[in-house]
Coordinates of C-alpha atoms in Angstrom, one line a residue:
M1 CA -48.6 26.3 -58.8
K2 CA -47.0 29.6 -60.0
K3 CA -45.0 31.4 -57.1
D4 CA -46.0 34.9 -56.3
S5 CA -43.0 37.1 -56.6
S6 CA -44.2 39.7 -54.3
I7 CA -44.3 37.4 -51.7
D8 CA -41.0 36.2 -52.1
S9 CA -39.9 39.8 -52.4
L10 CA -41.1 40.8 -49.2
A11 CA -40.0 37.8 -47.4
A12 CA -36.6 38.4 -48.7
R13 CA -36.8 42.2 -47.7
L14 CA -38.4 41.1 -44.1
R15 CA -35.3 38.2 -43.8
G16 CA -32.9 41.1 -43.9
E17 CA -34.8 43.3 -41.4
V18 CA -34.8 40.1 -38.9
T19 CA -30.8 39.6 -39.2
R20 CA -30.5 43.1 -37.7
L21 CA -32.9 42.5 -34.8
A22 CA -32.0 40.5 -31.7
P23 CA -34.1 37.5 -30.8
G24 CA -37.3 38.4 -28.8
D25 CA -37.7 41.9 -30.7
R26 CA -41.1 42.6 -32.2
L27 CA -41.7 43.0 -35.8
P28 CA -43.5 45.8 -37.1
S29 CA -47.5 45.1 -37.3
S30 CA -49.0 43.7 -40.2
R31 CA -50.7 47.1 -41.0
T32 CA -47.5 49.0 -40.8
L33 CA -45.6 46.5 -42.9
V34 CA -48.6 46.7 -45.6
E35 CA -48.2 50.4 -45.6
R36 CA -44.2 50.3 -45.4
H37 CA -43.8 48.0 -48.4
K38 CA -47.1 49.0 -50.4
V39 CA -48.5 45.2 -50.4
S40 CA -51.7 43.7 -49.8
P41 CA -52.3 42.1 -46.1
V42 CA -52.7 38.7 -48.0
T43 CA -48.8 38.9 -49.1
V44 CA -47.9 40.0 -45.6
T45 CA -49.5 37.3 -43.9
R46 CA -48.1 34.8 -46.4
A47 CA -44.4 36.5 -46.2
L48 CA -44.5 36.1 -42.5
G49 CA -45.7 32.6 -42.8
M50 CA -42.7 31.5 -45.1
L51 CA -40.3 33.2 -42.2
A52 CA -42.4 31.5 -39.5
A53 CA -41.7 28.1 -41.6
E54 CA -38.0 28.8 -41.6
G55 CA -37.7 29.1 -38.0
L56 CA -37.0 32.8 -38.3
V57 CA -40.1 34.4 -36.6
V58 CA -42.6 33.3 -34.1
A59 CA -46.2 34.4 -34.3
R60 CA -47.9 35.2 -30.9
P61 CA -51.6 35.6 -31.5
G62 CA -53.1 38.8 -30.2
S63 CA -49.6 40.3 -29.5
G64 CA -47.7 40.2 -32.9
T65 CA -44.7 38.7 -34.5
Y66 CA -41.2 38.2 -32.9
V67 CA -37.8 37.4 -33.8
A68 CA -37.2 33.5 -32.7
D69 CA -34.2 32.6 -30.9
R70 CA -31.4 31.8 -33.4
P71 CA -30.3 28.2 -33.5
R72 CA -26.7 27.4 -33.2
K73 CA -24.9 26.3 -36.4
A74 CA -23.9 23.0 -36.1
S75 CA -20.2 23.8 -36.7
E76 CA -20.3 26.2 -33.8
P77 CA -19.2 24.9 -30.5
P78 CA -21.0 26.4 -27.5
D79 CA -19.5 29.1 -25.5
F80 CA -18.5 28.1 -22.3
G81 CA -15.9 30.6 -21.6
W82 CA -17.7 32.1 -18.6
Q83 CA -17.2 28.8 -16.7
V84 CA -13.6 29.6 -16.8
V85 CA -13.8 32.7 -14.5
A86 CA -16.6 30.9 -12.3
L87 CA -14.2 28.2 -11.7
G88 CA -10.7 29.9 -11.0
D89 CA -7.2 29.1 -11.0
R90 CA -7.5 25.7 -9.3
T91 CA -7.1 22.5 -11.3
V92 CA -7.6 18.8 -10.9
D93 CA -5.1 17.3 -12.9
T94 CA -6.0 13.6 -13.4
A95 CA -3.1 12.7 -15.7
G96 CA -1.5 10.5 -13.2
L97 CA -4.4 8.5 -12.4
H98 CA -5.2 8.0 -16.2
A99 CA -1.8 6.8 -16.9
M100 CA -2.2 4.0 -14.5
L101 CA -6.0 2.8 -16.0
P102 CA -4.7 2.1 -19.6
I103 CA -6.8 -0.4 -21.9
A104 CA -4.3 -2.0 -24.3
P105 CA -5.7 -2.1 -27.9
E106 CA -5.6 -5.4 -29.8
G107 CA -1.9 -6.5 -30.5
I108 CA -0.6 -4.2 -27.6
I109 CA 1.1 -5.6 -24.7
A110 CA 0.5 -3.9 -21.3
L111 CA 3.3 -3.5 -19.2
S112 CA 1.5 -0.6 -17.3
G113 CA -1.4 -1.1 -15.0
G114 CA -2.2 -1.5 -11.4
Y115 CA -4.7 -4.6 -11.2
L116 CA -4.5 -8.3 -12.0
H117 CA -4.9 -9.9 -15.4
P118 CA -8.6 -11.0 -15.4
S119 CA -7.0 -14.8 -15.6
L120 CA -5.9 -13.8 -12.0
Q121 CA -8.9 -12.4 -10.8
P122 CA -11.3 -14.6 -8.5
A123 CA -14.1 -14.2 -11.0
R124 CA -16.1 -17.1 -10.4
A125 CA -15.7 -16.7 -6.4
L126 CA -16.8 -13.1 -7.0
A127 CA -19.9 -14.0 -9.1
T128 CA -20.7 -17.1 -6.3
A129 CA -20.3 -14.1 -3.5
A130 CA -22.5 -11.7 -5.4
A131 CA -25.0 -13.9 -6.0
R132 CA -25.3 -15.0 -2.4
A133 CA -25.3 -11.5 -1.4
T134 CA -27.8 -9.9 -3.3
R135 CA -30.4 -13.0 -3.0
R136 CA -31.0 -11.6 0.8
P137 CA -33.4 -9.0 0.8
S138 CA -31.8 -7.3 3.6
S139 CA -28.6 -6.7 1.3
W140 CA -30.6 -4.0 -0.1
E141 CA -31.2 -2.1 3.2
R142 CA -29.2 0.5 4.7
P143 CA -25.9 -0.7 6.4
P144 CA -24.6 0.9 9.5
L145 CA -22.8 4.1 8.6
S146 CA -19.4 2.9 9.4
G147 CA -20.0 -0.6 7.5
I148 CA -21.4 -4.1 8.2
P149 CA -20.2 -5.5 11.7
E150 CA -18.8 -8.9 10.2
L151 CA -16.7 -7.1 7.5
R152 CA -15.3 -4.4 9.9
A153 CA -14.2 -7.3 12.2
W154 CA -12.7 -8.9 9.3
F155 CA -10.6 -6.1 8.5
A156 CA -9.7 -5.3 12.3
A157 CA -8.5 -8.7 12.5
S158 CA -6.0 -8.3 9.3
I159 CA -4.3 -5.5 11.5
G160 CA -3.7 -7.8 14.5
P161 CA -4.8 -8.1 18.2
G162 CA -4.4 -4.4 18.9
A163 CA -7.4 -3.5 16.5
V164 CA -11.1 -3.5 17.3
D165 CA -14.3 -3.1 15.2
A166 CA -15.1 0.1 16.2
E167 CA -12.0 1.6 15.0
V168 CA -12.7 0.6 11.2
L169 CA -14.7 2.3 8.8
I170 CA -15.6 0.7 5.4
T171 CA -15.1 2.8 2.4
S172 CA -15.6 2.5 -1.4
G173 CA -12.0 1.6 -2.6
G174 CA -8.6 2.7 -1.2
Q175 CA -8.7 6.1 -3.6
A176 CA -11.8 7.2 -1.8
A177 CA -10.2 6.2 1.6
L178 CA -6.8 8.3 0.7
S179 CA -9.2 11.5 -0.4
I180 CA -11.2 11.1 2.8
A181 CA -8.1 10.8 5.0
L182 CA -6.2 13.7 3.4
R183 CA -9.4 16.2 3.4
S184 CA -10.0 15.1 7.2
L185 CA -6.8 15.8 8.4
L186 CA -5.7 18.7 6.8
A187 CA -6.9 22.0 5.6
P188 CA -6.5 23.8 1.8
G189 CA -3.1 24.9 1.5
S190 CA -1.6 22.9 4.1
P191 CA 1.6 20.8 3.2
V192 CA 1.7 17.2 3.4
L193 CA 4.6 14.9 3.4
V194 CA 4.9 12.1 0.8
E195 CA 7.7 9.6 -0.3
S196 CA 9.4 10.5 -3.3
P197 CA 8.8 8.9 -5.3
T198 CA 5.3 7.8 -4.4
Y199 CA 1.9 6.7 -5.7
P200 CA 0.5 9.0 -8.1
G201 CA -3.1 9.2 -7.1
A202 CA -1.8 10.5 -3.7
L203 CA -0.4 13.5 -5.5
V204 CA -3.5 14.1 -7.3
A205 CA -5.6 13.7 -4.3
S206 CA -3.4 16.0 -2.5
R207 CA -3.4 18.7 -5.3
A208 CA -7.2 18.4 -5.8
A209 CA -7.8 18.9 -1.9
G210 CA -5.8 22.2 -2.3
L211 CA -2.6 20.6 -0.3
H212 CA 1.0 20.9 -1.4
P213 CA 3.2 17.6 -1.7
V214 CA 6.5 18.2 -0.2
P215 CA 8.8 15.1 -1.2
V216 CA 10.7 12.9 1.3
P217 CA 13.3 10.6 -0.5
V218 CA 13.2 6.7 -0.3
D219 CA 16.2 4.5 -0.5
A220 CA 16.1 0.5 -1.0
E221 CA 14.8 0.5 2.6
G222 CA 12.1 2.6 2.2
V223 CA 11.7 6.5 3.6
R224 CA 14.9 7.9 5.0
P225 CA 13.7 8.8 8.9
D226 CA 16.6 11.5 9.0
L227 CA 15.0 13.4 6.1
L228 CA 11.6 12.8 7.3
A229 CA 12.7 14.4 10.5
E230 CA 14.0 17.5 8.5
A231 CA 10.9 17.8 6.7
F232 CA 8.5 18.0 9.3
A233 CA 10.8 20.4 11.0
M234 CA 10.8 22.7 7.8
T235 CA 7.3 22.5 7.0
G236 CA 5.5 22.1 10.1
A237 CA 3.6 19.4 8.5
K238 CA 1.1 17.6 10.4
V239 CA 0.5 14.3 8.0
F240 CA 3.2 11.9 6.3
Y241 CA 1.6 9.5 3.5
C242 CA 3.5 6.5 3.1
Q243 CA 3.6 2.8 1.5
P244 CA 5.8 1.1 4.0
T245 CA 5.0 -2.3 2.6
F246 CA 5.7 -3.2 -1.0
H247 CA 6.0 0.6 -1.9
N248 CA 4.7 1.8 -5.1
P249 CA 6.7 2.0 -7.8
T250 CA 9.9 0.7 -5.9
G251 CA 8.5 -2.2 -4.0
A252 CA 10.5 -1.4 -1.1
V253 CA 9.6 -2.8 2.1
L254 CA 10.3 -0.3 5.1
S255 CA 12.7 -2.2 7.7
A256 CA 11.5 -2.6 10.9
E257 CA 14.2 -0.3 12.4
R258 CA 13.2 2.4 10.2
R259 CA 9.3 1.6 11.0
A260 CA 10.1 2.5 14.5
Q261 CA 11.5 5.4 13.5
V262 CA 9.2 6.6 11.3
L263 CA 6.6 6.7 14.2
S264 CA 8.8 8.2 16.6
V265 CA 9.3 11.0 14.5
A266 CA 5.9 11.6 13.5
R267 CA 4.9 11.4 17.3
A268 CA 7.7 14.2 18.0
A269 CA 6.0 16.5 15.3
G270 CA 2.6 15.9 16.7
A271 CA 1.6 14.6 13.2
F272 CA -0.3 11.7 11.6
V273 CA 1.2 8.9 9.6
I274 CA -1.5 7.9 6.5
E275 CA -0.3 4.3 6.2
D276 CA -1.4 3.1 2.7
D277 CA -1.2 -0.9 3.0
Y278 CA -2.8 -1.0 -0.6
A279 CA -0.4 -4.3 -1.5
R280 CA -1.0 -6.1 2.0
Y281 CA -2.2 -9.4 0.0
L282 CA 0.4 -9.2 -2.7
G283 CA 3.2 -10.2 -1.0
L284 CA 5.3 -13.1 -2.6
S285 CA 5.9 -13.8 1.2
D286 CA 4.8 -12.8 4.5
G287 CA 5.1 -8.9 5.0
P288 CA 5.8 -7.4 8.2
P289 CA 2.8 -6.3 10.5
P290 CA 1.6 -2.9 9.5
L291 CA 2.5 0.3 11.4
A292 CA -1.1 0.4 12.7
A293 CA -0.3 -2.6 14.6
Q294 CA 2.8 -1.0 16.3
D295 CA 0.7 2.3 16.8
D296 CA -0.8 2.7 20.5
E297 CA -1.2 6.5 20.6
G298 CA -3.6 7.1 17.2
T299 CA -0.9 8.4 15.0
V300 CA -1.2 6.0 12.4
V301 CA -4.3 6.3 9.6
H302 CA -4.3 3.0 8.2
L303 CA -5.8 2.3 4.8
T304 CA -6.2 -1.0 3.2
S305 CA -8.1 -2.6 0.3
L306 CA -9.6 -5.4 -1.4
T307 CA -9.5 -4.4 -4.8
K308 CA -6.0 -5.0 -6.2
I309 CA -5.9 -8.8 -4.9
T310 CA -9.6 -9.2 -6.3
A311 CA -11.0 -7.0 -9.6
P312 CA -11.3 -3.3 -10.0
S313 CA -15.0 -3.2 -9.3
M314 CA -14.4 -4.5 -6.1
R315 CA -14.4 -0.9 -4.6
I316 CA -14.2 -2.1 -0.8
A317 CA -11.4 -0.8 1.2
A318 CA -11.2 0.2 5.1
M319 CA -9.7 2.7 7.0
I320 CA -8.6 2.2 10.7
A321 CA -7.9 4.8 13.3
R322 CA -7.8 5.8 16.8
G323 CA -9.2 8.5 18.8
P324 CA -10.9 11.6 17.6
V325 CA -9.8 11.3 14.2
A326 CA -12.0 8.4 13.7
E327 CA -15.0 10.4 14.1
R328 CA -13.8 13.2 11.7
L329 CA -13.0 10.4 8.9
R330 CA -16.7 9.0 9.3
A331 CA -18.1 12.6 9.0
T332 CA -16.4 13.3 6.0
Q333 CA -17.4 10.2 4.4
L334 CA -21.1 10.8 5.2
V335 CA -21.0 14.3 3.8
D336 CA -19.3 12.9 0.5
T337 CA -21.3 9.4 -0.1
F338 CA -23.2 8.5 3.0
F339 CA -21.8 4.9 3.0
P340 CA -20.5 2.2 0.3
A341 CA -23.1 -0.1 -1.3
R342 CA -24.2 -2.6 1.1
P343 CA -24.7 -5.3 -1.9
L344 CA -20.9 -4.9 -2.4
Q345 CA -19.8 -5.1 1.2
E346 CA -22.0 -8.1 1.6
A347 CA -20.4 -9.7 -1.5
A348 CA -16.8 -8.7 -0.3
L349 CA -17.8 -10.4 3.3
E350 CA -18.8 -13.7 1.5
L351 CA -16.2 -13.7 -0.5
V352 CA -13.3 -13.4 2.3
S353 CA -15.2 -15.8 4.6
S354 CA -15.3 -18.5 1.9
P355 CA -12.9 -21.4 1.5
A356 CA -12.3 -19.8 -2.1
W357 CA -10.2 -17.0 -0.5
P358 CA -7.3 -18.8 1.1
R359 CA -6.9 -20.7 -2.4
H360 CA -7.1 -17.6 -4.3
L361 CA -4.3 -15.8 -2.1
K362 CA -2.0 -18.9 -2.7
A363 CA -2.6 -18.9 -6.6
V364 CA -2.0 -15.3 -6.9
R365 CA 0.9 -15.5 -4.8
A366 CA 2.6 -18.1 -6.7
A367 CA 1.8 -16.5 -10.1
L368 CA 2.8 -13.1 -9.4
R369 CA 6.3 -14.9 -8.1
R370 CA 6.6 -16.4 -11.7
R371 CA 5.6 -13.0 -13.7
R372 CA 8.0 -11.3 -11.5
D373 CA 10.9 -13.6 -11.9
A374 CA 10.1 -13.6 -15.6
L375 CA 9.9 -10.1 -16.3
A376 CA 13.2 -9.3 -14.0
A377 CA 15.0 -12.1 -16.3
A378 CA 13.7 -10.3 -19.7
V379 CA 14.9 -7.2 -18.5
A380 CA 18.3 -8.4 -17.7
R381 CA 18.5 -10.3 -20.9
E382 CA 17.2 -7.6 -23.3
L383 CA 18.3 -4.3 -21.5
P384 CA 21.9 -4.6 -20.6
G385 CA 23.0 -1.8 -18.2
V386 CA 19.5 -1.6 -16.7
R387 CA 19.4 -3.3 -13.3
P388 CA 15.7 -3.9 -11.9
T389 CA 14.4 -3.9 -8.7
R390 CA 13.3 -7.1 -7.3
P391 CA 10.8 -6.5 -4.9
P392 CA 9.4 -9.0 -2.5
G393 CA 5.7 -7.9 -3.1
G394 CA 3.5 -5.9 -5.1
L395 CA 2.7 -5.7 -8.8
H396 CA 5.7 -3.7 -10.4
L397 CA 9.5 -3.3 -11.3
W398 CA 11.2 -0.1 -11.1
L399 CA 14.1 0.7 -13.5
R400 CA 16.7 3.5 -13.3
L401 CA 17.4 4.3 -17.1
P402 CA 21.1 4.2 -18.3
P403 CA 22.4 7.9 -18.2
G404 CA 21.3 9.8 -21.6
V405 CA 17.9 7.9 -22.0
D406 CA 15.1 10.4 -21.6
E407 CA 12.0 8.2 -20.4
Q408 CA 9.3 10.2 -22.4
P409 CA 10.7 9.6 -25.8
L410 CA 11.3 5.8 -24.6
V411 CA 7.6 5.6 -23.8
E412 CA 6.4 7.2 -26.9
A413 CA 8.9 4.7 -29.0
A414 CA 7.8 1.8 -27.0
A415 CA 3.9 2.5 -27.7
R416 CA 4.8 2.4 -31.5
A417 CA 6.6 -0.7 -31.1
G418 CA 3.6 -2.2 -29.5
V419 CA 3.9 -2.3 -25.5
L420 CA 2.7 0.1 -22.7
V421 CA 5.3 1.2 -19.9
S422 CA 5.1 4.0 -17.6
P423 CA 7.3 7.1 -17.2
G424 CA 8.8 7.5 -13.8
R425 CA 8.1 11.1 -13.7
P426 CA 4.7 11.3 -12.3
Y427 CA 5.9 9.4 -9.3
F428 CA 7.9 12.5 -8.0
P429 CA 5.9 15.2 -6.4
A430 CA 9.0 17.6 -7.5
E431 CA 12.3 17.0 -9.9
P432 CA 13.2 13.6 -10.2
P433 CA 16.9 12.7 -9.5
G434 CA 16.9 10.4 -12.7
Q435 CA 15.3 8.7 -15.4
F436 CA 13.0 6.0 -14.6
L437 CA 10.4 3.1 -15.8
R438 CA 7.7 1.5 -13.8
L439 CA 7.0 -1.9 -15.4
S440 CA 4.1 -3.9 -14.5
Y441 CA 4.0 -7.9 -14.0
S442 CA 0.5 -8.4 -13.3
I443 CA -1.6 -7.1 -16.3
A444 CA -0.1 -9.1 -19.1
S445 CA -1.6 -12.5 -20.0
T446 CA 1.3 -14.6 -19.8
E447 CA 5.0 -15.1 -18.8
A448 CA 5.9 -15.3 -22.6
E449 CA 3.7 -12.0 -23.2
L450 CA 6.1 -10.1 -20.1
S451 CA 9.1 -11.2 -22.4
E452 CA 7.8 -10.0 -25.7
G453 CA 7.0 -6.6 -24.2
V454 CA 10.5 -6.3 -22.8
R455 CA 11.9 -7.5 -26.3
R456 CA 9.6 -4.6 -27.8
L457 CA 10.7 -2.4 -25.3
A458 CA 14.6 -3.0 -26.0
R459 CA 13.9 -2.5 -29.7
A460 CA 12.1 0.8 -29.1
L461 CA 15.5 1.7 -26.9
S462 CA 17.8 1.0 -29.8
K463 CA 15.8 3.5 -32.2
I464 CA 16.0 6.5 -29.8
S465 CA 19.7 5.6 -28.5

């Protein structure tokens, strides 16, 4: 069929007019177009039909023809610039958290991570516990807002004779508990004292809540009480966050004398102590009682979790607090999430009440001891001049690098050599006193893999030295 050149010519002219108009603008009427371009009404109708088929115009019967919304070109990204103004200058930096959640590609050895290797997780016991829990119709009902009573009683018993069920609040994992505690106890803009180095997730949560982390140095025995007292006096802070047992990343255990001193210093300052007891079940031998067991004045807000000793998706933890602060914690969780999912609470209770639980704890303790020793031996053998810590519990070794070695180039070179390690810088809220690495002995598949990972790290070190 022969094309009508007058239709094509008019359509071309109308395309030019459309590009000069804004979406939603009305085109001249058909009569006006006939008169303006000296063509027939049929030509105008067909030319407008071509533009409509191309998505350039929209005909509205009884109203006229209008310029259509212009589709964004596929290569053009949407313009979200307005959101920068609306969001303001506050950011939530999660780099420290992402660094703790790596998934090693095939052929890469992971010496970075905060969970047990799948071979150490109680997968079968978890599956059995979950199956039993979810078969009960009541598991899908709303739980008590503080958590199911039997699970609260179990957590209270883990603290010692002084804790009671009413002081326990079940939460959706340790990180959620930490975030709730920080936001409950402190207003945005407040200082919060933290160990230096410390768990990066605490720094991220503090800054996301608008708080200002203030470092208090630790040594081989944990936080220094003299510097803690000085920090309270200088800042007027009302919260100190700490991990007194199997500290992350150093593995230090706060001595009995210092535990009493920390509580005394906090009470003198009229401040709370957030005790993050994340590694309660990861001791290679029995650890000391938690700070909460020594506290009868409501100074300590105790956090403990089942995640590290079981599996990443067992997001069940507990906060234990006494006095009005307990109600503040419950109110904050209610506003945030209402309550943790009841099926997961029921599954957790089934697990810790089963005969499989003590067997799992015993097996993990033995496996982590072998892995710690294998990793420490490999470091001593392959990295002369590097003295690793030998922690009595937890999941990590903390290494101070020799003078002149920059941790970030080493971390990048190690990744190229096929091993993932954690740089020390994210563990410090301010300038670090040196260059450090954290090596995890829980996430690799075998002790042989731990040794091979250190050999790769040594090769990487030799290339940048």
